XYZ file of C-alpha atoms in Angstrom:
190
model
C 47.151 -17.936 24.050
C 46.913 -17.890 20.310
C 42.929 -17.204 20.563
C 43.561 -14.280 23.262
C 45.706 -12.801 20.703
C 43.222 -13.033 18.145
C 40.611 -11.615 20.438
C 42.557 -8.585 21.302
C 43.627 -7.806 18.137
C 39.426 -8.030 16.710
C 38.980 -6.047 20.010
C 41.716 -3.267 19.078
C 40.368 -3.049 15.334
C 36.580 -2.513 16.589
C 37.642 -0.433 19.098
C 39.329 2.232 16.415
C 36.861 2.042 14.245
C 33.746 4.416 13.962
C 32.274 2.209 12.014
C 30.919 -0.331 14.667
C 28.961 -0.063 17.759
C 31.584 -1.788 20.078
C 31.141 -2.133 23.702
C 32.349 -4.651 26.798
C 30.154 -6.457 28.510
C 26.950 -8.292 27.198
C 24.539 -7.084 25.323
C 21.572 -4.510 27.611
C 18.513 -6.090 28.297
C 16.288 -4.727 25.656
C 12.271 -4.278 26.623
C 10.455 -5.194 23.409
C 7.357 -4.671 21.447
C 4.333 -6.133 23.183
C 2.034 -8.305 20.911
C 4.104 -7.968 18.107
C 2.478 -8.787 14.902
C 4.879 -9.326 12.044
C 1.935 -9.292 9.235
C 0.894 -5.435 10.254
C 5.021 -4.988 9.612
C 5.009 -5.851 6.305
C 6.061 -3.247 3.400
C 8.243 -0.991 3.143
C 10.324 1.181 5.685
C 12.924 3.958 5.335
C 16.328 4.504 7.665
C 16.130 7.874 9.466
C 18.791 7.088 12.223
C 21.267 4.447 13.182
C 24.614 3.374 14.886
C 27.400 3.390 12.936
C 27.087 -0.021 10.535
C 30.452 -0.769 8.280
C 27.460 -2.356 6.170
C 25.963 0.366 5.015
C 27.637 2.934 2.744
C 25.156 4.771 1.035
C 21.541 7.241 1.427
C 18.469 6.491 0.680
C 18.797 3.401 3.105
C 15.364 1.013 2.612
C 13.952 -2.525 3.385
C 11.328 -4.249 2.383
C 9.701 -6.976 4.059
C 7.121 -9.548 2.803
C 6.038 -12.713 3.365
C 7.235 -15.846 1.464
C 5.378 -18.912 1.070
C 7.286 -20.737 3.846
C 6.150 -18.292 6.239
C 9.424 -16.947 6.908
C 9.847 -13.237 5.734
C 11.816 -11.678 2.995
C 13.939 -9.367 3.391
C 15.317 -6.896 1.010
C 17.479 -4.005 1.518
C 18.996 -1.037 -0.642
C 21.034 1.936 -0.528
C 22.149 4.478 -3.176
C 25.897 4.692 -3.222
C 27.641 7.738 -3.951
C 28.582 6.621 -7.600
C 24.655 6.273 -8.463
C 24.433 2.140 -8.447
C 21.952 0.771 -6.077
C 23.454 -1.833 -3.567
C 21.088 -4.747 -2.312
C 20.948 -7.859 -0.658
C 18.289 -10.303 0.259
C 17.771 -12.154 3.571
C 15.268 -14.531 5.142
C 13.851 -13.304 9.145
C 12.241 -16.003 10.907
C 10.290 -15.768 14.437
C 12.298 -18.846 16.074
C 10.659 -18.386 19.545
C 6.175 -17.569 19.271
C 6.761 -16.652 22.792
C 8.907 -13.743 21.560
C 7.502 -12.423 17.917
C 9.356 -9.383 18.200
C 12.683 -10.750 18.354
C 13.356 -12.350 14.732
C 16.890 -13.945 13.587
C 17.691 -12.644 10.005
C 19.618 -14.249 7.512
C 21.648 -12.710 4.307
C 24.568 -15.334 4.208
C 24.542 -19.258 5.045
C 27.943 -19.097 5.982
C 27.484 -16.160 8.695
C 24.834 -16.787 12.422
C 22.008 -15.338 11.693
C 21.373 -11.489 13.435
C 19.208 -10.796 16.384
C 16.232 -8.144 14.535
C 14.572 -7.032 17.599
C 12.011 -4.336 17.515
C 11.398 -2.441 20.573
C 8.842 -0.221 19.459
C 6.681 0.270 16.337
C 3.385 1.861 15.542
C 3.220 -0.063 12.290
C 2.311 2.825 10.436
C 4.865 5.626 11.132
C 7.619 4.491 13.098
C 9.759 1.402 14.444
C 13.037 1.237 16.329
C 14.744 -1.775 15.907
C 17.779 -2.823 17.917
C 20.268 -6.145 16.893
C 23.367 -7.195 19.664
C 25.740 -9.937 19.783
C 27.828 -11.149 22.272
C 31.604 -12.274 21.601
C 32.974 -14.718 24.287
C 30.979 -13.037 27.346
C 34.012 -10.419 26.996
C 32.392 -7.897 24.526
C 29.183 -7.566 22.324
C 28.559 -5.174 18.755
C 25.216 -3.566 18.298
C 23.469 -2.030 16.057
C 20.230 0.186 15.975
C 17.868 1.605 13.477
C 14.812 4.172 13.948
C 12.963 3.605 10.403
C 9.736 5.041 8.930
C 7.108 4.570 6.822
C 7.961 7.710 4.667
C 11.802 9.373 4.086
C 11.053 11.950 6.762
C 9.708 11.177 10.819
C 9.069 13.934 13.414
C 11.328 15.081 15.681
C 8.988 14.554 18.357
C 9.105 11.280 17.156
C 12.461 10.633 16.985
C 13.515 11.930 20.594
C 10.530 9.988 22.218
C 13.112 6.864 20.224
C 16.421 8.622 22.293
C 14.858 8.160 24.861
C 13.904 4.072 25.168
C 17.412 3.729 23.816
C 19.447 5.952 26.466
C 17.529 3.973 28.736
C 19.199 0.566 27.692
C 22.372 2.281 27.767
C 22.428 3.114 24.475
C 24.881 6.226 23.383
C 22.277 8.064 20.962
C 25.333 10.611 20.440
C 26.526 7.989 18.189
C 23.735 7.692 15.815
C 24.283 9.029 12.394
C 21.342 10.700 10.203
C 20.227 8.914 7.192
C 20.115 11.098 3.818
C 16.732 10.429 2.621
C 16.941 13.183 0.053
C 17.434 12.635 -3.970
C 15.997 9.475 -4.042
C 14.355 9.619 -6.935
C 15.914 6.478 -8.464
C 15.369 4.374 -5.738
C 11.632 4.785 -6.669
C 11.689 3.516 -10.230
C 14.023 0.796 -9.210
């Protein structure tokens, strides 16, 4: 009784909150990128779009991947916040299944599960949308999703062609939020 309590009251919070992608039911089934290849992903990419993340507060939203000696990929992200300080943290990905490359679990704390990082499309050189979802007891699940870019700006043909593969999962792309990619300046030099 104590742990349905619990539950409803996490399910209450997420619920009034914008800033979480909370649904019930499990997570959609997700189509992802064929033939992934996580070397050609590499570098850098910029946030245009996502769902609502309490995890990110600022513009100028970044990561940048690279390999690490073990093989397993670094991952560093960065924002500006509003007061000028950049805000980072580093993470490990790892492919834990060869059979499925495009679906890599990502790391920032040892204490937390890792995160599903799944990308369902990329062109490696202009565009990727990534999508991440975690089911909570078979009752519920959170997701998040990103549509990133090589450069701080992506067309909009671009970007509805992205809409659409995610309204197709079920996805409400009502709810995405633009990222401000403008004024950046010191994220450059940093």
């Amino acid at each position: 009784m104590e742990l349905l309590k619990v539950v409803l009251l996490l399910l209450l919070a997420a619920a009034s909150s914008h800033s979480q992608s909370f649904h019930f039911h499990k997570c959609p089934t997700t189509m992802l990128q064929e033939n992934f290849n996580a070397t050609k992903y590499l570098g850098t990419w910029y946030e245009i779009e996502k769902l609502p993340a309490m995890f990110e507060r600022g513009k100028c939203v970044q990561a940048e991947y690279s390999l690490r000696p073990d093989g397993t990929v670094r991952v560093h992200n960065s924002e500006l916040l509003a007061n000028g300080k950049i805000n980072s943290i580093e993470g490990v990905a790892t492919i834990e299944d060869p059979s499925q490359p495009a679906v890599l679990s990502v790391s920032f704390y040892r204490a937390l599960p890792d995160a599903p990082y799944m990308v369902l499309s990329t062109d490696y050189s202009s565009y990727s949308l990534v999508y991440s979802c975690s089911d909570y007891l078979g009752l519920f699940h959170i997701d998040f999703a990103w549509i990133l870019s090589r450069t701080r700006e992506l067309d909009s043909a671009t970007i509805g062609q992205l809409h659409q593969k995610l309204t197709a999962m079920g996805v409400d792309t009502g709810r995405l939020s633009i990222t401000a990619q403008t004024g950046c300046g010191v994220m450059e030099s940093a």
